[in-house]
Tab-separated table of C-alpha atoms and ligand atoms in Angstrom:
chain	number	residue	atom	x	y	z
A	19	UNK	CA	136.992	284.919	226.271
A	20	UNK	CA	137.286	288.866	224.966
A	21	UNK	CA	139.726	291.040	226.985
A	22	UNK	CA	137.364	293.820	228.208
A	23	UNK	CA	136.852	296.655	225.682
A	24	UNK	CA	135.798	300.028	226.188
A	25	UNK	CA	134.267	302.154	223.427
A	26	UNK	CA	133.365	305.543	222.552
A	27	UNK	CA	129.525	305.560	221.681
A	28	UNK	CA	131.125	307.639	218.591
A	29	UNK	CA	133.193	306.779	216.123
A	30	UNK	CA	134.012	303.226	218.265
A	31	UNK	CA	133.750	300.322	215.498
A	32	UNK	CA	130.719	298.344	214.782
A	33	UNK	CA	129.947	295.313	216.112
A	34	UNK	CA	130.780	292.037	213.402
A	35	UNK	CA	129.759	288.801	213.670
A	36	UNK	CA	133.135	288.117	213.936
A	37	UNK	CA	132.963	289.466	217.457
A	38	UNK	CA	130.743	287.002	219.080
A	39	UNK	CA	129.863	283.129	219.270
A	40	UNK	CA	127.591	280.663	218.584
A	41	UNK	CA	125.650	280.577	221.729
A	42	UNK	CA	123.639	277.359	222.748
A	43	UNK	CA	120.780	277.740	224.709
A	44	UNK	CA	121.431	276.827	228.782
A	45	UNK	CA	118.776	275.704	230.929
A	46	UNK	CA	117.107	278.594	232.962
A	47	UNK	CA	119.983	280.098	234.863
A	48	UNK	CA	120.059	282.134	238.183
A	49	UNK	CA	120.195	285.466	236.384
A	50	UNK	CA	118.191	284.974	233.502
A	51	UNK	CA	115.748	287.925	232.923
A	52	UNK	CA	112.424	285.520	232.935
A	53	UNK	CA	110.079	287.074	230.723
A	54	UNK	CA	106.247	286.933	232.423
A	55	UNK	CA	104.918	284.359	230.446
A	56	UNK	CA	108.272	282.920	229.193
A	57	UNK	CA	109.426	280.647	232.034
A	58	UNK	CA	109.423	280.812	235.489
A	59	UNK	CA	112.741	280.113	238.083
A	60	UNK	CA	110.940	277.933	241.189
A	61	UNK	CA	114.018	279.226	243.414
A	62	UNK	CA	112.441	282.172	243.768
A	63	UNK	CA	109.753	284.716	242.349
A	64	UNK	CA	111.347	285.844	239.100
A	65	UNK	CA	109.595	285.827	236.127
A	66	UNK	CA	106.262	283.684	238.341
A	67	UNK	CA	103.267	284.367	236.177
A	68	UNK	CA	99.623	284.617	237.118
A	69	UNK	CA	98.054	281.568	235.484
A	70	UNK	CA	94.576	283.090	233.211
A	71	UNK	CA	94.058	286.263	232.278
A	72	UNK	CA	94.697	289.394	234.374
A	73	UNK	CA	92.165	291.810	235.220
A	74	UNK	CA	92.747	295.454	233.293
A	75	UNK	CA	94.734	298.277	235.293
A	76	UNK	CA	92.805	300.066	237.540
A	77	UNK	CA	92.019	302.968	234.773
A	78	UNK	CA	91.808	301.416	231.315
A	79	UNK	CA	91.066	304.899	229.942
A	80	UNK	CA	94.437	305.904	230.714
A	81	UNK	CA	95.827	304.995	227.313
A	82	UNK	CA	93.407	306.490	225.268
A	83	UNK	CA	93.549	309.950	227.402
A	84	UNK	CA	96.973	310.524	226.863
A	85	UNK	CA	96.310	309.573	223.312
A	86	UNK	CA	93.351	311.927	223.017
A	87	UNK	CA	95.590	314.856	225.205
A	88	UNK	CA	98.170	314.394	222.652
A	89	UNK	CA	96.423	314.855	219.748
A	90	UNK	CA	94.610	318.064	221.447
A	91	UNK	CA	97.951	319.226	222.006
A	92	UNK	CA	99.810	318.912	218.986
A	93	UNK	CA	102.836	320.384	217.516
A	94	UNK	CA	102.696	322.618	221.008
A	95	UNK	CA	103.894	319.300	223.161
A	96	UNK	CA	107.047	317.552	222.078
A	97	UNK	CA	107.593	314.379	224.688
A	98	UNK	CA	111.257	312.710	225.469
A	99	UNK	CA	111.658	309.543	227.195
A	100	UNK	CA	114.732	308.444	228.777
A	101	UNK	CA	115.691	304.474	228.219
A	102	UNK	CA	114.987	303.815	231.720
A	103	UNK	CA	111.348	304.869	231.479
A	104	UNK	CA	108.492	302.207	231.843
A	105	UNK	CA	107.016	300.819	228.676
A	106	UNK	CA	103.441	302.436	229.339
A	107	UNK	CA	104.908	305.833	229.042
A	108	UNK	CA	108.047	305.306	226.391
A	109	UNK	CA	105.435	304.804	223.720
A	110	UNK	CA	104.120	308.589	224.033
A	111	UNK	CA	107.821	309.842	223.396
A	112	UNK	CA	108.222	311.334	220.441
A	113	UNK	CA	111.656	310.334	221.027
A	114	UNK	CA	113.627	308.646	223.028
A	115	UNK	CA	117.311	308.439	224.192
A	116	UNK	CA	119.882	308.515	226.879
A	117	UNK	CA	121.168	311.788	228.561
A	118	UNK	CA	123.234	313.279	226.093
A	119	UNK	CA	120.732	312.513	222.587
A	120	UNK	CA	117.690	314.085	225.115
A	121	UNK	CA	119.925	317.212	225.758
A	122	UNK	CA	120.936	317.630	221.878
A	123	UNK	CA	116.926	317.180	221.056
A	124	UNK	CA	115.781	319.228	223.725
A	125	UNK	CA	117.644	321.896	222.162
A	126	UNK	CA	116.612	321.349	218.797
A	127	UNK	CA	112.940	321.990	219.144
A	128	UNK	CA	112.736	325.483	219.791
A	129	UNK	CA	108.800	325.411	218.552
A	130	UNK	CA	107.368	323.106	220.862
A	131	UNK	CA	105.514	325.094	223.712
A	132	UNK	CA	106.076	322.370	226.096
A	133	UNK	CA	108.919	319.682	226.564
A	134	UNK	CA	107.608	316.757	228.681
A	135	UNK	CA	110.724	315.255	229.849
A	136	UNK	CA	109.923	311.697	231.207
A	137	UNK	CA	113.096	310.934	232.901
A	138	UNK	CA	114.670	312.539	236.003
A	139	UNK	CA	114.918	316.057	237.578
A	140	UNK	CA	118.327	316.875	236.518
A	141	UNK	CA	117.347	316.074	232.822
A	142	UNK	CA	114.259	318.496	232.776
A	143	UNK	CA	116.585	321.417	234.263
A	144	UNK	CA	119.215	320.693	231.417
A	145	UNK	CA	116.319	320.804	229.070
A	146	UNK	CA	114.930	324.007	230.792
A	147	UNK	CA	118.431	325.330	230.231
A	148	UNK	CA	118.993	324.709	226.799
A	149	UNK	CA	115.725	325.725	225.469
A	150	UNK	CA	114.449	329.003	224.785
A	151	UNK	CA	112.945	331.254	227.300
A	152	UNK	CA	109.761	330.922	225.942
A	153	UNK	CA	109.308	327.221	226.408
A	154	UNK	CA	108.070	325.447	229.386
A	155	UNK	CA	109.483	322.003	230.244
A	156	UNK	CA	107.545	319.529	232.518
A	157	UNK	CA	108.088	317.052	234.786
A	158	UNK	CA	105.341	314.550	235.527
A	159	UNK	CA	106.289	313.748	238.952
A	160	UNK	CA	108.102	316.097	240.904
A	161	UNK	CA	109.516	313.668	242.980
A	162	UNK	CA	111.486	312.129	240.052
A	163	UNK	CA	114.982	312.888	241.216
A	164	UNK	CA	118.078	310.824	241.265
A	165	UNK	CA	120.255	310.018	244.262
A	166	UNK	CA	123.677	310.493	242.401
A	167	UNK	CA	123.027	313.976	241.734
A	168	UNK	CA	121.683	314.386	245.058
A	169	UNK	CA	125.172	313.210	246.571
A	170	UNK	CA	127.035	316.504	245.053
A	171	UNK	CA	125.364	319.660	247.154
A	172	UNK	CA	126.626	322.928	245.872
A	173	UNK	CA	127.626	324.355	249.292
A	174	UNK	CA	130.599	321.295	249.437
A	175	UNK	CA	131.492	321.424	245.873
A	176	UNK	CA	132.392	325.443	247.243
A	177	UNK	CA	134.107	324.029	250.154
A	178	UNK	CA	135.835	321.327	248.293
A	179	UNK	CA	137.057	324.603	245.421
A	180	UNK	CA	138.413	326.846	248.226
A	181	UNK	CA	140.310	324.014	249.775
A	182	UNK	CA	141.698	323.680	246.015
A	183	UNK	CA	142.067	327.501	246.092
A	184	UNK	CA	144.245	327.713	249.621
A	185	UNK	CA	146.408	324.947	248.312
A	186	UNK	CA	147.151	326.698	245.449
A	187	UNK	CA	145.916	324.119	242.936
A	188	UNK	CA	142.631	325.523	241.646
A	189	UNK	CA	143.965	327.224	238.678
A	190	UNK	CA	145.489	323.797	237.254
A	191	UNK	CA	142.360	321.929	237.702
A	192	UNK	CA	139.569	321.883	235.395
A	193	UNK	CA	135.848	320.916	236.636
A	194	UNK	CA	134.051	317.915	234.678
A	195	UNK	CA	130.314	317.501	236.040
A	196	UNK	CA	128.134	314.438	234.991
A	197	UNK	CA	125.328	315.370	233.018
A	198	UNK	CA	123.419	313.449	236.390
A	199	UNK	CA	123.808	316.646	238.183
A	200	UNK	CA	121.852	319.347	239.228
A	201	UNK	CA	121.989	323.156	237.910
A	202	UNK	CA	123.606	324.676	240.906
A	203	UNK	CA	126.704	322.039	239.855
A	204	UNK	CA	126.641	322.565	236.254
A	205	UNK	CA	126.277	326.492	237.312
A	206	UNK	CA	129.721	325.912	239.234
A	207	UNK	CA	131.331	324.154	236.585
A	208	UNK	CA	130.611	327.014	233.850
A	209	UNK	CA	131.504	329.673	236.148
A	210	UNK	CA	135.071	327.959	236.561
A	211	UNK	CA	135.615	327.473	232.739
A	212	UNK	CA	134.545	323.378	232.945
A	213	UNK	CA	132.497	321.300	231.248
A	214	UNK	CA	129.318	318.897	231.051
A	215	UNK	CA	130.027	314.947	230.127
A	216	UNK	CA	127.800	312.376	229.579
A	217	UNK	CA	128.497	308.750	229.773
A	218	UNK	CA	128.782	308.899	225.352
A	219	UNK	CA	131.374	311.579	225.708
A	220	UNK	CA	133.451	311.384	228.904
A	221	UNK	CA	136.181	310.734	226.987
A	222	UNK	CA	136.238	313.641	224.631
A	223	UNK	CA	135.272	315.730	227.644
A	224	UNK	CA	137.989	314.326	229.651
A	225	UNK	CA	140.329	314.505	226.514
A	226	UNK	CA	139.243	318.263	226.326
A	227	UNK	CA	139.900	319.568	230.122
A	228	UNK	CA	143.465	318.157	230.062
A	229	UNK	CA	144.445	320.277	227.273
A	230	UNK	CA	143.294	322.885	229.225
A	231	UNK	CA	144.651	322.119	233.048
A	232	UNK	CA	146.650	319.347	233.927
A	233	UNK	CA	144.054	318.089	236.871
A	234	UNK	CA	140.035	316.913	236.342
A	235	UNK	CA	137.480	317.261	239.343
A	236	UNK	CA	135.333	315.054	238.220
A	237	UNK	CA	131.445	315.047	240.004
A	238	UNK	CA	129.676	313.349	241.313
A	239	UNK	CA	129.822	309.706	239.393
A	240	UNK	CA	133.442	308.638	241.219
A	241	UNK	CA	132.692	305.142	238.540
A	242	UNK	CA	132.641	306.816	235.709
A	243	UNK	CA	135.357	309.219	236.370
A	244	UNK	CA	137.673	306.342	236.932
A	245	UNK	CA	136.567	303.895	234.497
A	246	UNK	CA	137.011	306.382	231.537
A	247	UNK	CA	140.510	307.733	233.229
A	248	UNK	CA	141.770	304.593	233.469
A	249	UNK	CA	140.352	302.204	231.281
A	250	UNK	CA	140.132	304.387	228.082
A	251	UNK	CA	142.858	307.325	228.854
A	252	UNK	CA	145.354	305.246	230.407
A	253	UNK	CA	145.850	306.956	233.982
A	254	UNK	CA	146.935	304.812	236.123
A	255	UNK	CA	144.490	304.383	239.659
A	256	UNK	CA	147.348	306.217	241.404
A	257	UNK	CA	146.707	309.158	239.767
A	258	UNK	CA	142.900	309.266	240.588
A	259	UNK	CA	142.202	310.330	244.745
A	260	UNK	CA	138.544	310.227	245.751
A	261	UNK	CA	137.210	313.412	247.818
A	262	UNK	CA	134.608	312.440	250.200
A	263	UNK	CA	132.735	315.559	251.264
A	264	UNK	CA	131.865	314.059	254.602
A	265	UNK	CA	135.365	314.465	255.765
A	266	UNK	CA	137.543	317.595	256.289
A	267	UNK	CA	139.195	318.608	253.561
A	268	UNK	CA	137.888	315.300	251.392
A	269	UNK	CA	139.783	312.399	253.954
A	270	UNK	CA	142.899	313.770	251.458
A	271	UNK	CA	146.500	314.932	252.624
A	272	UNK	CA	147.631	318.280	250.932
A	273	UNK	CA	150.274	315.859	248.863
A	274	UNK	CA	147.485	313.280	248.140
A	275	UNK	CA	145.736	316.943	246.521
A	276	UNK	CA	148.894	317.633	244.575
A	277	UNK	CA	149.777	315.018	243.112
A	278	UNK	CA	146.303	313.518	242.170
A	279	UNK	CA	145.591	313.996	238.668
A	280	UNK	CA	141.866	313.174	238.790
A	281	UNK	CA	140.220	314.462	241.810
A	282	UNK	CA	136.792	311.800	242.078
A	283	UNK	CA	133.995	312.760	244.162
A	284	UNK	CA	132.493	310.407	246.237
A	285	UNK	CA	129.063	309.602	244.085
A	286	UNK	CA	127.895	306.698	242.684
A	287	UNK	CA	124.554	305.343	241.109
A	288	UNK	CA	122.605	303.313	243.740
A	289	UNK	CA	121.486	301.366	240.666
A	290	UNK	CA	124.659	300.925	238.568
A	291	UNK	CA	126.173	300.140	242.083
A	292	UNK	CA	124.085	296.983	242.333
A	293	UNK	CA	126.391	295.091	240.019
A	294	UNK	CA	129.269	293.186	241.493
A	295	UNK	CA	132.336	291.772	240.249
A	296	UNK	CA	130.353	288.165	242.066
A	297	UNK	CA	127.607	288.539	239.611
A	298	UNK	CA	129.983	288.777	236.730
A	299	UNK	CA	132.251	285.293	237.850
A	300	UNK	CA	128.809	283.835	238.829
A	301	UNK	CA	126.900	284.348	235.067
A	302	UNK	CA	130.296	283.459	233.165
A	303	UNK	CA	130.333	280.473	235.298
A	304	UNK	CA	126.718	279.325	234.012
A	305	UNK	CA	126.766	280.736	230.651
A	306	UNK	CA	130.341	279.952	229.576
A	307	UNK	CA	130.348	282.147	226.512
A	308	UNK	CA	127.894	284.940	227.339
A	309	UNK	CA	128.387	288.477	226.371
A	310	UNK	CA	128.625	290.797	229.986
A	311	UNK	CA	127.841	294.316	228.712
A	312	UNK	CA	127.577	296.818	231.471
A	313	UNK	CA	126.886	301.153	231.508
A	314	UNK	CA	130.255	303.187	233.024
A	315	UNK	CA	128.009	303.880	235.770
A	316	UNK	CA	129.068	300.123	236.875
A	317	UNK	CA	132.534	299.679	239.836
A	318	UNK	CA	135.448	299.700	238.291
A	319	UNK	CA	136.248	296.168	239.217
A	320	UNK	CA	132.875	295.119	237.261
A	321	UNK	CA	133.696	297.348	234.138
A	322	UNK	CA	137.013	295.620	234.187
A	323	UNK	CA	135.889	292.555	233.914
A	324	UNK	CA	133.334	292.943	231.503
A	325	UNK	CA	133.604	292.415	227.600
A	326	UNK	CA	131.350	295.694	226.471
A	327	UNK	CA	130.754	298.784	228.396
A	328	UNK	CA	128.762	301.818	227.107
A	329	UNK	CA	126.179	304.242	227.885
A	330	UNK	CA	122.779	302.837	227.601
A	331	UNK	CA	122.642	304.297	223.456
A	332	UNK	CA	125.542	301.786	223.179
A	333	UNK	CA	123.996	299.170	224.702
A	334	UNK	CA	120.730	299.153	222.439
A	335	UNK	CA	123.371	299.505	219.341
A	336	UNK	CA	125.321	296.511	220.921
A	337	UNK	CA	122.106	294.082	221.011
A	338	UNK	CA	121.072	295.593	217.590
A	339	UNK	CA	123.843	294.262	216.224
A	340	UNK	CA	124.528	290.883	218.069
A	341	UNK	CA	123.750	287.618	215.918
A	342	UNK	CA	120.786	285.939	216.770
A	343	UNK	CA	121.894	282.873	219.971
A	344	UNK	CA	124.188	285.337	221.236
A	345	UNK	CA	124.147	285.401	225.151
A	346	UNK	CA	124.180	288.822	227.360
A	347	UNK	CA	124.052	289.745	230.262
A	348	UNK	CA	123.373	293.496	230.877
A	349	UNK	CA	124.747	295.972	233.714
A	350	UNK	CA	122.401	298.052	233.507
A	351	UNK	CA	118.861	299.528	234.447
A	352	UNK	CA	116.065	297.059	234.552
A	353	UNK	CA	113.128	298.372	232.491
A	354	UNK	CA	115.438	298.895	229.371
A	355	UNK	CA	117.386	295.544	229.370
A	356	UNK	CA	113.475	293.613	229.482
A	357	UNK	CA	112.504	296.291	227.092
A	358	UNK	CA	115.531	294.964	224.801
A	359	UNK	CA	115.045	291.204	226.085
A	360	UNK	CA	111.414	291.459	224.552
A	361	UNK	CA	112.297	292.810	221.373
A	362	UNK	CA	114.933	290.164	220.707
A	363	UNK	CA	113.537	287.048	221.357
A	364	UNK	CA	115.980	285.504	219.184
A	365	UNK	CA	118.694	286.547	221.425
A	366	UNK	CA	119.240	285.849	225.134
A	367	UNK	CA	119.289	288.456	226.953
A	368	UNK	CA	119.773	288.583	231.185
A	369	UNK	CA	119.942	291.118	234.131
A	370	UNK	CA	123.495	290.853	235.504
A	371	UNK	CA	122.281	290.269	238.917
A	372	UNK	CA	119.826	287.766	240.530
A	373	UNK	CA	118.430	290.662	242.787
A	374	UNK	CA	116.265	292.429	239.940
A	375	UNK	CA	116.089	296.389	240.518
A	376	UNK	CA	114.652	299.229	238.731
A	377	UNK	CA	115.483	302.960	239.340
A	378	UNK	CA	112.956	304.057	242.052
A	379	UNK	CA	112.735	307.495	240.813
A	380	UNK	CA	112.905	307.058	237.220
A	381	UNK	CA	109.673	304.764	237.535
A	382	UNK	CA	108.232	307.374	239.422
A	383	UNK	CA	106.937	308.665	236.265
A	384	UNK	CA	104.125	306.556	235.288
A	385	UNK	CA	100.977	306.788	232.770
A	386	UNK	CA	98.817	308.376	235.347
A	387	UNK	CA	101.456	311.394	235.798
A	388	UNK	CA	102.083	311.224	232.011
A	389	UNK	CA	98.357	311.885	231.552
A	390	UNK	CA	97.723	314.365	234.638
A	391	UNK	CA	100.133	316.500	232.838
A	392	UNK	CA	99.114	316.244	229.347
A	393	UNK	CA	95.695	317.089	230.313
A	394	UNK	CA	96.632	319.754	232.371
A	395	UNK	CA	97.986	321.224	229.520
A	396	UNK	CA	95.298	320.797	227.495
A	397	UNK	CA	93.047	322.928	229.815
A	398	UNK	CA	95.767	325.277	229.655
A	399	UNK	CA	97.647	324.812	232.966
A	400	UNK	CA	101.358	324.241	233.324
A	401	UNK	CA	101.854	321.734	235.833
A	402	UNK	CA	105.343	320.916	237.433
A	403	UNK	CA	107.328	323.282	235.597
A	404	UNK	CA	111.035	323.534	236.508
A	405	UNK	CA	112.699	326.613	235.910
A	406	UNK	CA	116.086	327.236	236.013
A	407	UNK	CA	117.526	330.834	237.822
A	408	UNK	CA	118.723	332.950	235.230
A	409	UNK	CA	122.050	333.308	236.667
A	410	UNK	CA	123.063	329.424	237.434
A	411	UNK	CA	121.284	328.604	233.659
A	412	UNK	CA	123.754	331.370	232.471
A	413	UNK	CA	126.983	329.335	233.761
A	414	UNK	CA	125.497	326.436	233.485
A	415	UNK	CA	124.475	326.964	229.508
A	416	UNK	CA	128.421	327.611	229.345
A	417	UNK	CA	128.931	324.100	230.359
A	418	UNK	CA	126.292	322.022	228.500
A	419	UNK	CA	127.209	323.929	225.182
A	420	UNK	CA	130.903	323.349	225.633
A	421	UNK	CA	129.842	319.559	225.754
A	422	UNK	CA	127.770	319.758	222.702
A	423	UNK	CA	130.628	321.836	220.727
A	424	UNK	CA	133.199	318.860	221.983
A	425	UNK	CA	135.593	317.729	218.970
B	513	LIG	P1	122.943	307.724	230.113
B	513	LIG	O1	121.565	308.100	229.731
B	513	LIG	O2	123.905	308.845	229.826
B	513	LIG	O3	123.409	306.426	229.564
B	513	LIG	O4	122.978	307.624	231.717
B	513	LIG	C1	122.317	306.646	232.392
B	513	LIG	C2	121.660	307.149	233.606
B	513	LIG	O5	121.905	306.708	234.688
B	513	LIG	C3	120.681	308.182	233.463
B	513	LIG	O6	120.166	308.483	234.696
B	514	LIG	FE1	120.219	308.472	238.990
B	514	LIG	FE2	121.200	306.002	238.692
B	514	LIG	FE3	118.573	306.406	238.504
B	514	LIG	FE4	120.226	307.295	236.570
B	514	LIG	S1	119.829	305.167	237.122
B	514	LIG	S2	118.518	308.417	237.534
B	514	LIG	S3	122.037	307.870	237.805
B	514	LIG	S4	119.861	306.712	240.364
């Protein structure tokens, strides 16, 4: 059995052969990500097929509109998918990626007209802010948000800073927001000389901010705050305090303030959070020698006690590379780990949990959204644009480019 292992999505070595082993195939187990048409788990309803043919989706037009709106549109539309986004729409993206890769290409098409951004509403406003003014970036459904970034509001974040400020400790602390975080935070970050991590570089950015203050408040992803503290800088979990906004002055003493050298808000990922340190014993248990592979985004108890862990760029790279019998099981969200379970059949690849869950809001963009606002745009209407404030896109700017100039 590996010790767990934490890597940097850069410069972390490459998998080897040497790194894995010969993996026998077990009879279906609990977890086992049952492909439709694959197998089927008579426990319960995974992977149940409908025996014959399925009728076609309601609109079987859909695919050929949004091919048809595409080619109307051009050079003038440039499309990014996130690796959470359903099949139907990832194959319109002209690229796709997690968080950080979408920022850095985002930025680097300063002709396209219009950025589609299939992924969440924090993603399109970091788009927004690091393209030019002249662009227009869409969202297909507005109501593609994400509940982590809802759980930092920027009136608490202020509340949570002038508490820091009356103590006397704001001028040793450095702010470190999540990429999974709206503007306003990002805004508050840059205006307090912070920066913008994703879950590729929250080490660097982590590295970074204590060589300029000797304390990180770290929003809103408490998991990853503490599983790249601890597990890759070597704090100990003394030195990391978690601020819940719901109580006064965080549930923290003044001393509990002063000596904390992380300061973790109290966010988490309703999906990541799924994934228990149960499901982990439980698939080891069946699948003696199987490969657990989980995002940062995962407790700290199930990062621990996994082998790989890795933002969801890392992931792909990890299954790229594993020989083929290898066993996984993936900590991550649902529509990428079938995406990767279908496109290594040689490999087996499971969901590290028996109760199967996509993101809700990331599958709120579908095709019929992706194709409403392609075709909008063809007949020369900007649907669901999201604009940024000039002011909070200033600060904020500060703090995505100080992430993407990171050593
Ligand atoms: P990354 O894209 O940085 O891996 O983050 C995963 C995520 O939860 C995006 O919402
Ligand atoms: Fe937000 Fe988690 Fe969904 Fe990512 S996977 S958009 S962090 S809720």
């Amino acid at each position: 059995m590996w010790q767990p292992t934490l890597r940097e999505a850069d410069g972390r070595p490459a998998l080897c052969d040497d790194d894995f082993v010969t993996w026998t195939e077990p009879a279906n187990t609990a977890t086992a990500l049952l492909l439709l048409g694959r197998g089927s788990d008579p426990a319960s309803e995974r992977g149940v097929d409908c025996p014959g043919d399925l009728p076609a989706p309601s609109d079987p037009d859909l695919v050929a509109r949004a091919t048809a709106a595409k080619a109307a549109l051009g050079d003038r539309v440039f499309v990014l998918g996130h690796h959470y986004q359903r099949d139907e729409v990832i194959q319109f993206a002209d690229v796709t990626g997690d968080s950080f890769k979408l920022a850095q290409q985002a930025a680097a098409r300063p002709d396209a007209e219009f950025i589609v951004f299939c992924g969440v509403h924090f993603m399109a406003e970091s788009a927004d802010i690091l393209t030019t003014p002249a662009q227009r970036v869409i969202l297909p459904d507005l109501a593609a948000g994400c509940s982590m970034a809802d759980m930092a509001v920027l009136g608490q974040v202020q509340t949570a800073w002038e508490h820091f400020e009356d103590l006397g400790i704001a001028g040793d602390i450095v702010p470190v927001t999540y990429m999974n975080s709206s503007a306003d935070i990002k805004g508050f970050v840059g205006r307090n000389k912070g920066v913008v991590c994703t879950s590729s570089n929250a080490k660097r950015a982590l590295t970074w901010s204590f060589e300029q203050g000797s304390k990180v408040f770290f929003l809103p992803d408490q998991h990853l705050g503490r599983n790249t503290a601890v597990l890759e800088m070597g704090f100990d979990l003394d030195d990391c305090v978690l601020y819940d906004p719901h109580k006064a002055n965080g549930g923290l003493t003044d001393d509990q303030l002063r000596n904390a050298r992380m300061i973790l808000w109290r966010g988490h990922c309703s999906v990541h959070g799924r994934f228990t340190l149960d499901s982990v014993r439980e698939v080891r248990e069946r699948v003696p020698e199987v490969n657990v592979l989980v995002h940062p985004e995962c407790r700290h108890d199930v990062v621990q006690a996994a082998d790989y862990v890795g933002s969801t760029e890392y992931i792909i790279r990890a299954l790229d590379a594993a020989p083929a019998g290898s066993a996984w099981a993936v900590g991550t969200e649902l529509n990428l780990v079938r995406r990767l379970a279908l496109a290594h059949p040689d490999k087996q690849i499971m969901f590290l949990d028996r109760t199967v869950c996509y993101c809700s809001t990331m599958n709120r963009i579908d095709l019929p959204h992706l194709v409403w606002a392609l075709e909008e745009l063809v007949a020369g209407r900007v649907p669901n644009q999201i604009t940024v404030d000039e002011d909070t896109a200033h600060h904020a700017r500060v703090a995505l480019d100080q992430m993407l100039a990171l050593p």
